[in-house]
Coordinates of N, CA and C in Angstrom, one line a residue:
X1 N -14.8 -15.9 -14.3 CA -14.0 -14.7 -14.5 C -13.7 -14.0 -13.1
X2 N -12.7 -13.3 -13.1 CA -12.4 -12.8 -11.7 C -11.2 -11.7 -12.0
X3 N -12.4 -10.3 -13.0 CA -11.5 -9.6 -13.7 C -11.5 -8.1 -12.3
X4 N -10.3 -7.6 -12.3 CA -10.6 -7.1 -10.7 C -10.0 -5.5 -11.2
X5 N -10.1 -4.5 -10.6 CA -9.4 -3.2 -10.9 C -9.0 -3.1 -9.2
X6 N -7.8 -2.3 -9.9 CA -7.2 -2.1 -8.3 C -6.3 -0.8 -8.4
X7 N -6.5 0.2 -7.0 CA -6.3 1.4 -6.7 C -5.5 1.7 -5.8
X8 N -4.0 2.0 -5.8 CA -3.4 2.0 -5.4 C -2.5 4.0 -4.4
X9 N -2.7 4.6 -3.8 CA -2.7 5.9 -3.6 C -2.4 6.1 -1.9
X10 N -1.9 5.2 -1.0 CA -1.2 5.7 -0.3 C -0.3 6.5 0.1
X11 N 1.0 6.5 -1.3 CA 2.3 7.0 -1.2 C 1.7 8.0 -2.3
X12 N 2.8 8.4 -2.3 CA 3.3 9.6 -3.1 C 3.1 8.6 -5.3
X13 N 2.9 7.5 -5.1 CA 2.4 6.7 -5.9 C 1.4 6.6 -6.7
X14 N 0.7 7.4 -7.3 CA -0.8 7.0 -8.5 C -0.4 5.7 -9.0
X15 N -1.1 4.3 -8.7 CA -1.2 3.2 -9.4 C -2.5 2.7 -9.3
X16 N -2.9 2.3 -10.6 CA -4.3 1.4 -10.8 C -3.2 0.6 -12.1
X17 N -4.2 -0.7 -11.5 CA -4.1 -2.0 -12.4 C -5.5 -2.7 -12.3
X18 N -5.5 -3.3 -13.7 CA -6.2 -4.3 -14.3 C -6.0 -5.7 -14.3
X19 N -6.2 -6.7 -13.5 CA -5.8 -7.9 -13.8 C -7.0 -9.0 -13.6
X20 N -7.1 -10.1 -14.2 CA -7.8 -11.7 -14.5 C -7.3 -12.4 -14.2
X21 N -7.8 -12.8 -12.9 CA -7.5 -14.4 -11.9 C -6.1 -14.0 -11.6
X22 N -5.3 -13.1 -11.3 CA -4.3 -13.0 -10.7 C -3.1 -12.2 -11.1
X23 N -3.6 -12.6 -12.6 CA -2.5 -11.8 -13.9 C -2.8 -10.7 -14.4
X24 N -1.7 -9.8 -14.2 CA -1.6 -8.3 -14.8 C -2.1 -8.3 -16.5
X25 N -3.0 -7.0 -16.6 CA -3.6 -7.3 -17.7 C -2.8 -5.8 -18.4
X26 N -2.9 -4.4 -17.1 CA -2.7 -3.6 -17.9 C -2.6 -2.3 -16.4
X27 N -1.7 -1.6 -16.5 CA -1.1 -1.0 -15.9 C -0.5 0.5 -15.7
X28 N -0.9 1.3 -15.2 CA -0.9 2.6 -14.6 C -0.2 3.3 -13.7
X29 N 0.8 4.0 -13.6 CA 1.2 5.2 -12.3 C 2.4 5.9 -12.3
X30 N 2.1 6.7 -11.5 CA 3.5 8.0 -11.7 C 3.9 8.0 -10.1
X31 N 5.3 8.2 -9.8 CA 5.4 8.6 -9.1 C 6.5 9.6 -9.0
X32 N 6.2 10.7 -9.6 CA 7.2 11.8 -9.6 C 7.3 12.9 -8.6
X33 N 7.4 12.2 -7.1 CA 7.5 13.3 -6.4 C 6.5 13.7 -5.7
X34 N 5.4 14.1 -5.8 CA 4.9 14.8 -5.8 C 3.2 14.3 -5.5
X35 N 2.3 14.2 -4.9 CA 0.8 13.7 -4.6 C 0.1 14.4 -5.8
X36 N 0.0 13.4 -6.9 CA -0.9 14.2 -7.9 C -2.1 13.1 -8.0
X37 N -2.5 12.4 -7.1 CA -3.5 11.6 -7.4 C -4.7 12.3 -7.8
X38 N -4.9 13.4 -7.2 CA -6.4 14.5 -7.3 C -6.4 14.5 -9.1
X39 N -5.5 14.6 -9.5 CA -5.1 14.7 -10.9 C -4.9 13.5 -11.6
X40 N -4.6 12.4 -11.3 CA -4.0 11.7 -12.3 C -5.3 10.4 -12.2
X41 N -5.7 9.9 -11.0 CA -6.3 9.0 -10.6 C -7.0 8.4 -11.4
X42 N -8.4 9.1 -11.8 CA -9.4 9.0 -12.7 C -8.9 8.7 -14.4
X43 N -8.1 9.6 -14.9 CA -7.6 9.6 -16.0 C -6.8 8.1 -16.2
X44 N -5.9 7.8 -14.9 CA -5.5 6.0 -14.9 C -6.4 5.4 -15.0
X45 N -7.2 5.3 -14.3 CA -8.7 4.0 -14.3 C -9.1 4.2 -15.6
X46 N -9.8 5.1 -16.3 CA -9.9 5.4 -18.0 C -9.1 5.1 -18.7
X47 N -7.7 5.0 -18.4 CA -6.9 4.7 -19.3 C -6.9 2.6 -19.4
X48 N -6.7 2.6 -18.1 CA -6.3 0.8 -17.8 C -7.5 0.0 -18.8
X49 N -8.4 0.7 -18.2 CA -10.1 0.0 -18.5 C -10.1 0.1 -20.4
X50 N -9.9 1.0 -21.0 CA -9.8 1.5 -22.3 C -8.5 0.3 -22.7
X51 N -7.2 0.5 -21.8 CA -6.0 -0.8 -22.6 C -7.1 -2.4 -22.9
X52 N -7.3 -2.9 -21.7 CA -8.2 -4.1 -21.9 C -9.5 -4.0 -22.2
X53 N -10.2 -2.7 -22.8 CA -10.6 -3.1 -23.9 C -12.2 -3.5 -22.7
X54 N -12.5 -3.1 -21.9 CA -13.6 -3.5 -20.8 C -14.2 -2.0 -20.1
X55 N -15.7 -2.3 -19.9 CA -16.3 -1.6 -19.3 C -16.5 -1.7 -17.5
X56 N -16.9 -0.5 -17.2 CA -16.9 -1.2 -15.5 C -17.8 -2.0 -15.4
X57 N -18.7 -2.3 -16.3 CA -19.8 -3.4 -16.2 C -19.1 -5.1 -15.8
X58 N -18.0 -4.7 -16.7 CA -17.6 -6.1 -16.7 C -16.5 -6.6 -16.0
X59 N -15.9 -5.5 -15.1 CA -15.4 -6.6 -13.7 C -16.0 -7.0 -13.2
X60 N -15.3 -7.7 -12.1 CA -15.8 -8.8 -10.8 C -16.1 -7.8 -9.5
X61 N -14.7 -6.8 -9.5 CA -14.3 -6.3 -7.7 C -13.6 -5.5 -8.2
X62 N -13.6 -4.3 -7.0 CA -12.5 -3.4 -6.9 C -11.9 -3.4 -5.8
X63 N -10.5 -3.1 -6.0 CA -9.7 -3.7 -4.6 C -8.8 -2.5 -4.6
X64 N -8.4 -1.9 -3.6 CA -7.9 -0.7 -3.0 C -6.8 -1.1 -1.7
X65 N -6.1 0.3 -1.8 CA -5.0 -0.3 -0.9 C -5.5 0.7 0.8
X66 N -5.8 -0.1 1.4 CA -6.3 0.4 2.7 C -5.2 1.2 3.7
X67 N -4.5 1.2 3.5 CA -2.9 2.1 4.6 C -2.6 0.9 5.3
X68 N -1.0 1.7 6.2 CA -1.6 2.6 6.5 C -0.9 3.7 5.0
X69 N -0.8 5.1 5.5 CA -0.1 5.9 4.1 C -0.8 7.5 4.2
X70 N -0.5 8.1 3.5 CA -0.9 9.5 3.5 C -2.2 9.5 3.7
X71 N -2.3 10.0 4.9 CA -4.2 10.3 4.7 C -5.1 10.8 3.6
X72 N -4.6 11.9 2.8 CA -4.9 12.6 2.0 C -4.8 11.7 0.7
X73 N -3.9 10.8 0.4 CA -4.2 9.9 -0.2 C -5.0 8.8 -0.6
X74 N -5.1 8.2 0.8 CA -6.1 7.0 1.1 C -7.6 7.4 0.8
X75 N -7.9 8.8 1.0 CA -8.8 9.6 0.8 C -8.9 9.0 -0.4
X76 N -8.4 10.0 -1.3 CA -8.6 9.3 -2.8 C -9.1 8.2 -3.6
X77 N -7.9 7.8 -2.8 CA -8.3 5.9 -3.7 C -9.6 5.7 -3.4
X78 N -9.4 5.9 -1.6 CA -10.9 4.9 -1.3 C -12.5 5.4 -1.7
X79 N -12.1 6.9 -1.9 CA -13.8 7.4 -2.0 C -13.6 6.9 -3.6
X80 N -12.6 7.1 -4.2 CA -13.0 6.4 -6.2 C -13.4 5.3 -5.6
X81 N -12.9 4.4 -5.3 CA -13.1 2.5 -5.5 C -14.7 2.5 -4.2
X82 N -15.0 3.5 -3.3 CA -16.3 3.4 -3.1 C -17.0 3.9 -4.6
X83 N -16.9 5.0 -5.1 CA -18.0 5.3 -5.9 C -17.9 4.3 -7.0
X84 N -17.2 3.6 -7.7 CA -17.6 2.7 -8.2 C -18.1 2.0 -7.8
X85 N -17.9 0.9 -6.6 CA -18.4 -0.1 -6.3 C -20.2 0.6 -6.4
X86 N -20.2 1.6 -5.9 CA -21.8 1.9 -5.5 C -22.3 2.5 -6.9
X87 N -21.7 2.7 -7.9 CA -22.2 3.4 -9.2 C -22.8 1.6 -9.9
X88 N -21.4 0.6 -9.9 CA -21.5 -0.2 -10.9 C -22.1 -1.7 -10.0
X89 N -22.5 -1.3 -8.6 CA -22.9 -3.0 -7.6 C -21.6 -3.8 -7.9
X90 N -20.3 -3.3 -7.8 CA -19.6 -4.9 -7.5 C -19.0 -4.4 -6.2
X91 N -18.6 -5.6 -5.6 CA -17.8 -5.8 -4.7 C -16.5 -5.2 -4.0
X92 N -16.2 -4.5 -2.7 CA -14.9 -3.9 -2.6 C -14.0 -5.0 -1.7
X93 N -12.9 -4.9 -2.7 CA -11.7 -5.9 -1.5 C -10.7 -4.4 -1.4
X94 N -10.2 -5.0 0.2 CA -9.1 -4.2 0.9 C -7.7 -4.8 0.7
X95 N -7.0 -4.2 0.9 CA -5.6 -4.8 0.5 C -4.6 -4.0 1.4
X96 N -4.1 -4.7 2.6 CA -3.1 -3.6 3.6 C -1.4 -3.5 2.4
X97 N -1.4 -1.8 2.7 CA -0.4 -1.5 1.8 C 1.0 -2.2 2.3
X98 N 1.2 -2.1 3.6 CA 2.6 -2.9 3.9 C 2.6 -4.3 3.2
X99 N 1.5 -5.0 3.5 CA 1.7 -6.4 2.5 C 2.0 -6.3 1.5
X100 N 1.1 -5.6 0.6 CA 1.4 -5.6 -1.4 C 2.9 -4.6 -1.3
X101 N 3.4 -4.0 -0.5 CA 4.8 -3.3 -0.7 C 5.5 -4.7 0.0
X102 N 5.8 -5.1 0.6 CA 6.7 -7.2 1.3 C 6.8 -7.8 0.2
X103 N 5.5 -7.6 -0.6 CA 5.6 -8.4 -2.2 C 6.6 -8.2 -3.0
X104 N 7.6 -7.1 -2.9 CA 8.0 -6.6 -4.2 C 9.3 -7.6 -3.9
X105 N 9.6 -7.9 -2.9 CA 11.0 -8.7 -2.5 C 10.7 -10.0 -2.3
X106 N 11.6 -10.9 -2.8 CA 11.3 -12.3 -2.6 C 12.5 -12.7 -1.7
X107 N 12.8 -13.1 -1.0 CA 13.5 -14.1 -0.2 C 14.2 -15.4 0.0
X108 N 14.8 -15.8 0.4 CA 14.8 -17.2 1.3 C 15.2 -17.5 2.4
X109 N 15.5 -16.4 3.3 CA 16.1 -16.6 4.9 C 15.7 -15.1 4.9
X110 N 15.8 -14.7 6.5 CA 15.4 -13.5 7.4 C 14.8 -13.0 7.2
X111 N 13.9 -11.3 7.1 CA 12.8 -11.1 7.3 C 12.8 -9.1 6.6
X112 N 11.5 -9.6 5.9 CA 11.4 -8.4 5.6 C 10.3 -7.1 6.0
X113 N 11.1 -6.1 6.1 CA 10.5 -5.2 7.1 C 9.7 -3.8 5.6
X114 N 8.7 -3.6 5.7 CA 7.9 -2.3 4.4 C 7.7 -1.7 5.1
X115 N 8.6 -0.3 4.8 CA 8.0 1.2 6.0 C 7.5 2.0 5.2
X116 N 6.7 3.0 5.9 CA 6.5 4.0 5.4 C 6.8 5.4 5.9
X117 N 7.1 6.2 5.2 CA 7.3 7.5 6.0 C 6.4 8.8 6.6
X118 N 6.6 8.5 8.1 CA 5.3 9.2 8.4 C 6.2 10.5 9.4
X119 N 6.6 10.8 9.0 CA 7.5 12.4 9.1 C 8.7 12.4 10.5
X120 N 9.3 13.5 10.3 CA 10.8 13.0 11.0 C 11.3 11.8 11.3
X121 N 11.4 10.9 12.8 CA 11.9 9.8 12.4 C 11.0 8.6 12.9
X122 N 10.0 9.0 12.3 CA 8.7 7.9 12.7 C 8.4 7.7 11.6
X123 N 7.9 6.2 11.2 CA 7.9 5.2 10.3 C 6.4 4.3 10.5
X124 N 5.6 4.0 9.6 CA 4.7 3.1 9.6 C 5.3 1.7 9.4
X125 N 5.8 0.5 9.9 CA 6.2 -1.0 9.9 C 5.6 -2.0 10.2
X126 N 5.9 -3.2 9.7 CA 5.2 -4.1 10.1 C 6.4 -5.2 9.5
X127 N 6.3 -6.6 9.9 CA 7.6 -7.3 9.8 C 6.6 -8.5 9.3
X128 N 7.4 -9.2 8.1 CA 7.0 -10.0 7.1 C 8.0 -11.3 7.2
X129 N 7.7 -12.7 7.0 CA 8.9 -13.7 7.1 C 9.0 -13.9 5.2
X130 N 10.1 -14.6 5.0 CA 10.5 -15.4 3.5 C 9.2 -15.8 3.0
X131 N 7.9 -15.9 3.7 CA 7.0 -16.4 2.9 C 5.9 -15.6 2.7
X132 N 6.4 -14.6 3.2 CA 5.2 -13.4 2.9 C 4.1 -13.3 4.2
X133 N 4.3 -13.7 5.0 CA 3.4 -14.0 5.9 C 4.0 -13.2 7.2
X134 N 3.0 -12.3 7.4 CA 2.8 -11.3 9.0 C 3.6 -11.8 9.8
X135 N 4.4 -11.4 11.0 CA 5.1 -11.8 11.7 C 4.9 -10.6 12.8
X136 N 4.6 -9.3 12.6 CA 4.4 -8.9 13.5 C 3.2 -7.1 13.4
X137 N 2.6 -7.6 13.9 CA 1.5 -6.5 13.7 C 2.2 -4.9 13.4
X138 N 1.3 -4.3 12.7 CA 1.8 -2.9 12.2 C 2.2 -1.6 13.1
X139 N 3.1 -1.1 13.2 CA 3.1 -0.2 14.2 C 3.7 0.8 13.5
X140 N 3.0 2.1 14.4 CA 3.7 3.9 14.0 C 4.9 3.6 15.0
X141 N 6.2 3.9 14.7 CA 7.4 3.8 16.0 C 8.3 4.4 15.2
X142 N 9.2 5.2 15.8 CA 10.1 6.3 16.5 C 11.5 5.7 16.3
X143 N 12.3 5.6 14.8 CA 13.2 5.1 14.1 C 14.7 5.1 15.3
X144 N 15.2 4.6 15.8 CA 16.8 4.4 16.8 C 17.9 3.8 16.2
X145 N 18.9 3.7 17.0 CA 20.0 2.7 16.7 C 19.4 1.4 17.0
X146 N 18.6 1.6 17.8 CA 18.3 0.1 18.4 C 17.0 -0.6 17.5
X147 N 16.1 -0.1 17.1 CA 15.0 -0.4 16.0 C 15.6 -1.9 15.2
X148 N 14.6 -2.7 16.0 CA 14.6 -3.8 14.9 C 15.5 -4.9 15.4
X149 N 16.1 -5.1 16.7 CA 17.8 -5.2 17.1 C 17.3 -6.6 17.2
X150 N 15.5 -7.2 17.4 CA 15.4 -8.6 17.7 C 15.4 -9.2 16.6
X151 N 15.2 -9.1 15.4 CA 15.7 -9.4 14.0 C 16.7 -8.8 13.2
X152 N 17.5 -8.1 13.5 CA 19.0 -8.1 12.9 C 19.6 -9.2 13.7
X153 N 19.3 -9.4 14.8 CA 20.3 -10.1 15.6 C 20.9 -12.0 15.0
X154 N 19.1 -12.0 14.9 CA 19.3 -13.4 14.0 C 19.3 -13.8 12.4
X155 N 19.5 -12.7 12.2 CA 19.9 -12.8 10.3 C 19.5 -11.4 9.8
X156 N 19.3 -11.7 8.5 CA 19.2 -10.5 7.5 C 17.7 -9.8 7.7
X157 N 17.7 -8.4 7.2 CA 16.5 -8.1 7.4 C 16.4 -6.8 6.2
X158 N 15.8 -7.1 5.7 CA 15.2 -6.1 4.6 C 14.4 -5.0 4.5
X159 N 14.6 -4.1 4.5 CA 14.3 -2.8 4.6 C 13.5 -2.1 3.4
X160 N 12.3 -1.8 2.9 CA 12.1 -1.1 1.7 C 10.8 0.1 2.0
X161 N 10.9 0.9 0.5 CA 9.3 1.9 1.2 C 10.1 3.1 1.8
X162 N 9.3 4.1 1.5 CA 10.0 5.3 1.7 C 10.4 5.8 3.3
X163 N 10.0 4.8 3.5 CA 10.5 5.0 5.3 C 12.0 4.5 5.8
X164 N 12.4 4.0 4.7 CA 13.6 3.1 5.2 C 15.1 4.2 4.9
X165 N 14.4 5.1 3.7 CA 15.5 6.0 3.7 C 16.4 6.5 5.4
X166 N 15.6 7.0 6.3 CA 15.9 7.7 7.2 C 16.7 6.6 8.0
X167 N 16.5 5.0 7.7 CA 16.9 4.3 8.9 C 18.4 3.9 8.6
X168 N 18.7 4.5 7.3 CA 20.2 4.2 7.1 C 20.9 5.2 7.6
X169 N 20.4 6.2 8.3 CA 21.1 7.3 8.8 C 21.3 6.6 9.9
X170 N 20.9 6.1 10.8 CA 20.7 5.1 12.2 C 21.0 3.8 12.2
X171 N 21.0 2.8 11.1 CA 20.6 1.8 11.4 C 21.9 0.9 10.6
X172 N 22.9 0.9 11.6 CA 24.0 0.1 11.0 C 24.4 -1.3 10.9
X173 N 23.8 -2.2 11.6 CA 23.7 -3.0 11.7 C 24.0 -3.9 10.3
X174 N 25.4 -5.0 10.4 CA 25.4 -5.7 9.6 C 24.5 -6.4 8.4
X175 N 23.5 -6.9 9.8 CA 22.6 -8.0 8.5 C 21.3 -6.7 8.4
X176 N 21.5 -5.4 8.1 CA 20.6 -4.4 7.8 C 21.0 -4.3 6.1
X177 N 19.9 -4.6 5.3 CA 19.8 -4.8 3.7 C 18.9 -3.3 3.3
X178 N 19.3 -2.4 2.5 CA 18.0 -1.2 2.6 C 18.2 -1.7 0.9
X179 N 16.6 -1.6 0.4 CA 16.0 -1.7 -1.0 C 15.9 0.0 -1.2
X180 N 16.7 0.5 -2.0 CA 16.1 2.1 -2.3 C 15.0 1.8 -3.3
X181 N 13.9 2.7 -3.8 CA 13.2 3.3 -4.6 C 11.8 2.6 -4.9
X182 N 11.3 2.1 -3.8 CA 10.3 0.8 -3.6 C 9.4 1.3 -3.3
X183 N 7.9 1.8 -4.1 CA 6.9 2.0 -3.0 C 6.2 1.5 -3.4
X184 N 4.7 1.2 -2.6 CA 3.2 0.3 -3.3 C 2.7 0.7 -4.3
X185 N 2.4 -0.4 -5.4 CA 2.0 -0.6 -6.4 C 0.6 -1.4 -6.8
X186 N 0.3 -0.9 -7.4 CA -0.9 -1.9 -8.0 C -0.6 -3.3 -8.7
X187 N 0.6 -3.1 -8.9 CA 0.8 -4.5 -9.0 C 0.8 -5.4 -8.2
X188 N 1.7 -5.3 -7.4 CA 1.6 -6.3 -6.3 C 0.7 -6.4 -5.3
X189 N -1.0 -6.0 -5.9 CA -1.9 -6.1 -5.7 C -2.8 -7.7 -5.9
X190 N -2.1 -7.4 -7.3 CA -3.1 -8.2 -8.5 C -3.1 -9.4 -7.4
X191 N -2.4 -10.7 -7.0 CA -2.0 -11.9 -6.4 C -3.3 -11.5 -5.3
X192 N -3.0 -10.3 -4.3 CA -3.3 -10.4 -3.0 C -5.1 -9.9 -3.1
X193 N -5.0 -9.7 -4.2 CA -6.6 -9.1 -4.3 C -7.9 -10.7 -5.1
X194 N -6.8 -11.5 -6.0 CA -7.5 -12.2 -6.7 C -7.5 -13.8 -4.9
X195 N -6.7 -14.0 -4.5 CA -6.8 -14.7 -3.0 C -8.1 -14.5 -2.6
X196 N -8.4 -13.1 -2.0 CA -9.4 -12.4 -1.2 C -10.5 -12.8 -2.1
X197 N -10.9 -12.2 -3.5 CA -11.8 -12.4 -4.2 C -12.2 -13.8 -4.3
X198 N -11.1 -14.9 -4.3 CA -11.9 -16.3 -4.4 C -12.8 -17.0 -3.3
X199 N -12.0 -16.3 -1.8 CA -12.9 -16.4 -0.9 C -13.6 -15.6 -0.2
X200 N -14.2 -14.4 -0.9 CA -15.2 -13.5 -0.4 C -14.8 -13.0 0.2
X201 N -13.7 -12.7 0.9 CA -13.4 -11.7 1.5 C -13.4 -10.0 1.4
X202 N -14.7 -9.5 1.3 CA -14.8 -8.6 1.0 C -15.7 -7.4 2.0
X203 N -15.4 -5.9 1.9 CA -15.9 -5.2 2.6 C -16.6 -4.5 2.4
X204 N -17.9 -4.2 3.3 CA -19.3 -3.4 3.1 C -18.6 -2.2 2.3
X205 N -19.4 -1.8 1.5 CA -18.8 -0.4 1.0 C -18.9 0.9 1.6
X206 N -20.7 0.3 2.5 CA -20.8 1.7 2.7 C -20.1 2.1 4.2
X207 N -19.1 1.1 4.8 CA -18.6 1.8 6.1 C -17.1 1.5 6.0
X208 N -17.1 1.0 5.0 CA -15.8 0.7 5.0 C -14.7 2.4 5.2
X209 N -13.7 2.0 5.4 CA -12.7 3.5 6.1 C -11.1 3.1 5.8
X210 N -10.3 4.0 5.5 CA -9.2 3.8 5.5 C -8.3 3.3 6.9
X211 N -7.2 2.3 7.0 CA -6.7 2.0 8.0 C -5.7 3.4 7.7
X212 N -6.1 4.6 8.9 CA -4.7 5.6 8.9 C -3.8 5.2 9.9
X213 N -4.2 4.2 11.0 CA -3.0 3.7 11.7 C -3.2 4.8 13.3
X214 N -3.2 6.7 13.0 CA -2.9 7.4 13.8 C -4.2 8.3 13.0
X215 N -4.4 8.9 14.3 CA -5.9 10.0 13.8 C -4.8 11.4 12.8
X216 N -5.6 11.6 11.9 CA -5.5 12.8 11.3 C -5.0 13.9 12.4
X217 N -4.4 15.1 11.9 CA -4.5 16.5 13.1 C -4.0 17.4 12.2
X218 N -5.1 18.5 12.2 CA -4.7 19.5 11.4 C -4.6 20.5 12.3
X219 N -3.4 21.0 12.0 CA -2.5 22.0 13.1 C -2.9 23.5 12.7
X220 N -3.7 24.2 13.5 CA -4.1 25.4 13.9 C -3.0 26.1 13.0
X221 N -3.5 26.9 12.0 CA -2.3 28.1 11.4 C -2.3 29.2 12.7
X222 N -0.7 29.5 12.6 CA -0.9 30.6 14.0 C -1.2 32.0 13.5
X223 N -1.7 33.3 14.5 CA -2.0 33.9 14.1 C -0.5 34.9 14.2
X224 N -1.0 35.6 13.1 CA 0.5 36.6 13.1 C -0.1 37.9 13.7

């Protein structure tokens, strides 16, 4: 068995899923706008666990989506899928959000880019080939005309994730493809969590940390 729950709360996204050996069993989330994970989070995991009909005794792992993504979110997910792991002894797997967001598009030539929006015209990226496979390490960068110009240049390049909105204001380039309405899911978890779980790949619970990519900063209220 390799029955797994997975917690998904980078974006503006509440998703938890349930899946065995790879396959969606049962499935969770809103994304209306709005960061309601403080609110919805717990009541999904109750819900999912309750569809299939299982207790937390009887998964294998909990797998979480590590950022990068809203701090205040990552928060969330990760302190639930720590307290389980430490309430019920199983195992935590990580799962980078740009990858399970590359999942949602499938391909066959050029390259797909998963952003996220990390305010004005800065973007969390990282660049994925037709096979799903990393091509270029994640970076925070500063949205241009020019952004990206070494892969438009030689074919198509795919755009999705709430970061991409901003790059169609900038980003005119022919073989530029934008996916609207795309963020991480716990679905496109399930695959990249059940991989990790067959070979151990898994992280200490108790130091484990969100990847935020950039330090937190909470800006001084001025005084009036």
């Amino acid at each position: 068995m390799a029955t797994i729950l997975h917690i998904e709360t980078a974006t503006k996204n509440c998703s938890v899923s349930v899946a065995n050996k790879g396959e969606l069993l049962a499935i969770q989330e809103l994304n209306d706008g709005n960061y309601s994970h403080a609110e919805k989070l717990h009541p999904f995991i109750q819900q999912v666990m309750e569809e299939v009909k299982l207790s937390f005794n009887d998964i294998d792992a909990v797998a979480v989506s590590k950022g990068p993504g809203s701090y205040t979110g990552l928060r969330i997910g990760v302190s639930a899928a720590k307290g389980l792991c430490f309430a019920f002894d199983k195992p935590l797997i990580s799962i980078e959000t740009l990858q399970s967001l590359a999942h949602k598009v499938s391909i066959e030539e050029g390259v797909i880019i998963p952003m996220l929006d990390a305010r004005r015209m800065e973007v969390y990226a990282a660049v994925y080939n037709s096979k799903h496979e990393q091509v270029r390490d994640i970076k925070a960068e500063i949205i241009d005309e020019n952004s990206f110009e070494e892969y438009l240049s030689k074919g198509k390049v795919y755009f999705l994730g709430d970061g991409s909105e901003k790059c169609k204001e900038v980003i005119g380039h022919k073989n530029a493809v934008f996916i609207d309405g795309e963020f991480p899911s716990a679905k496109e978890m399930v695959q990249l969590s059940f991989d990790k779980y067959k070979k151990n790949d898994i992280e200490d619970v108790a130091y484990f940390e969100p990847f935020y990519l950039k330090d937190f900063v909470v800006t001084p209220e001025k005084r009036r």
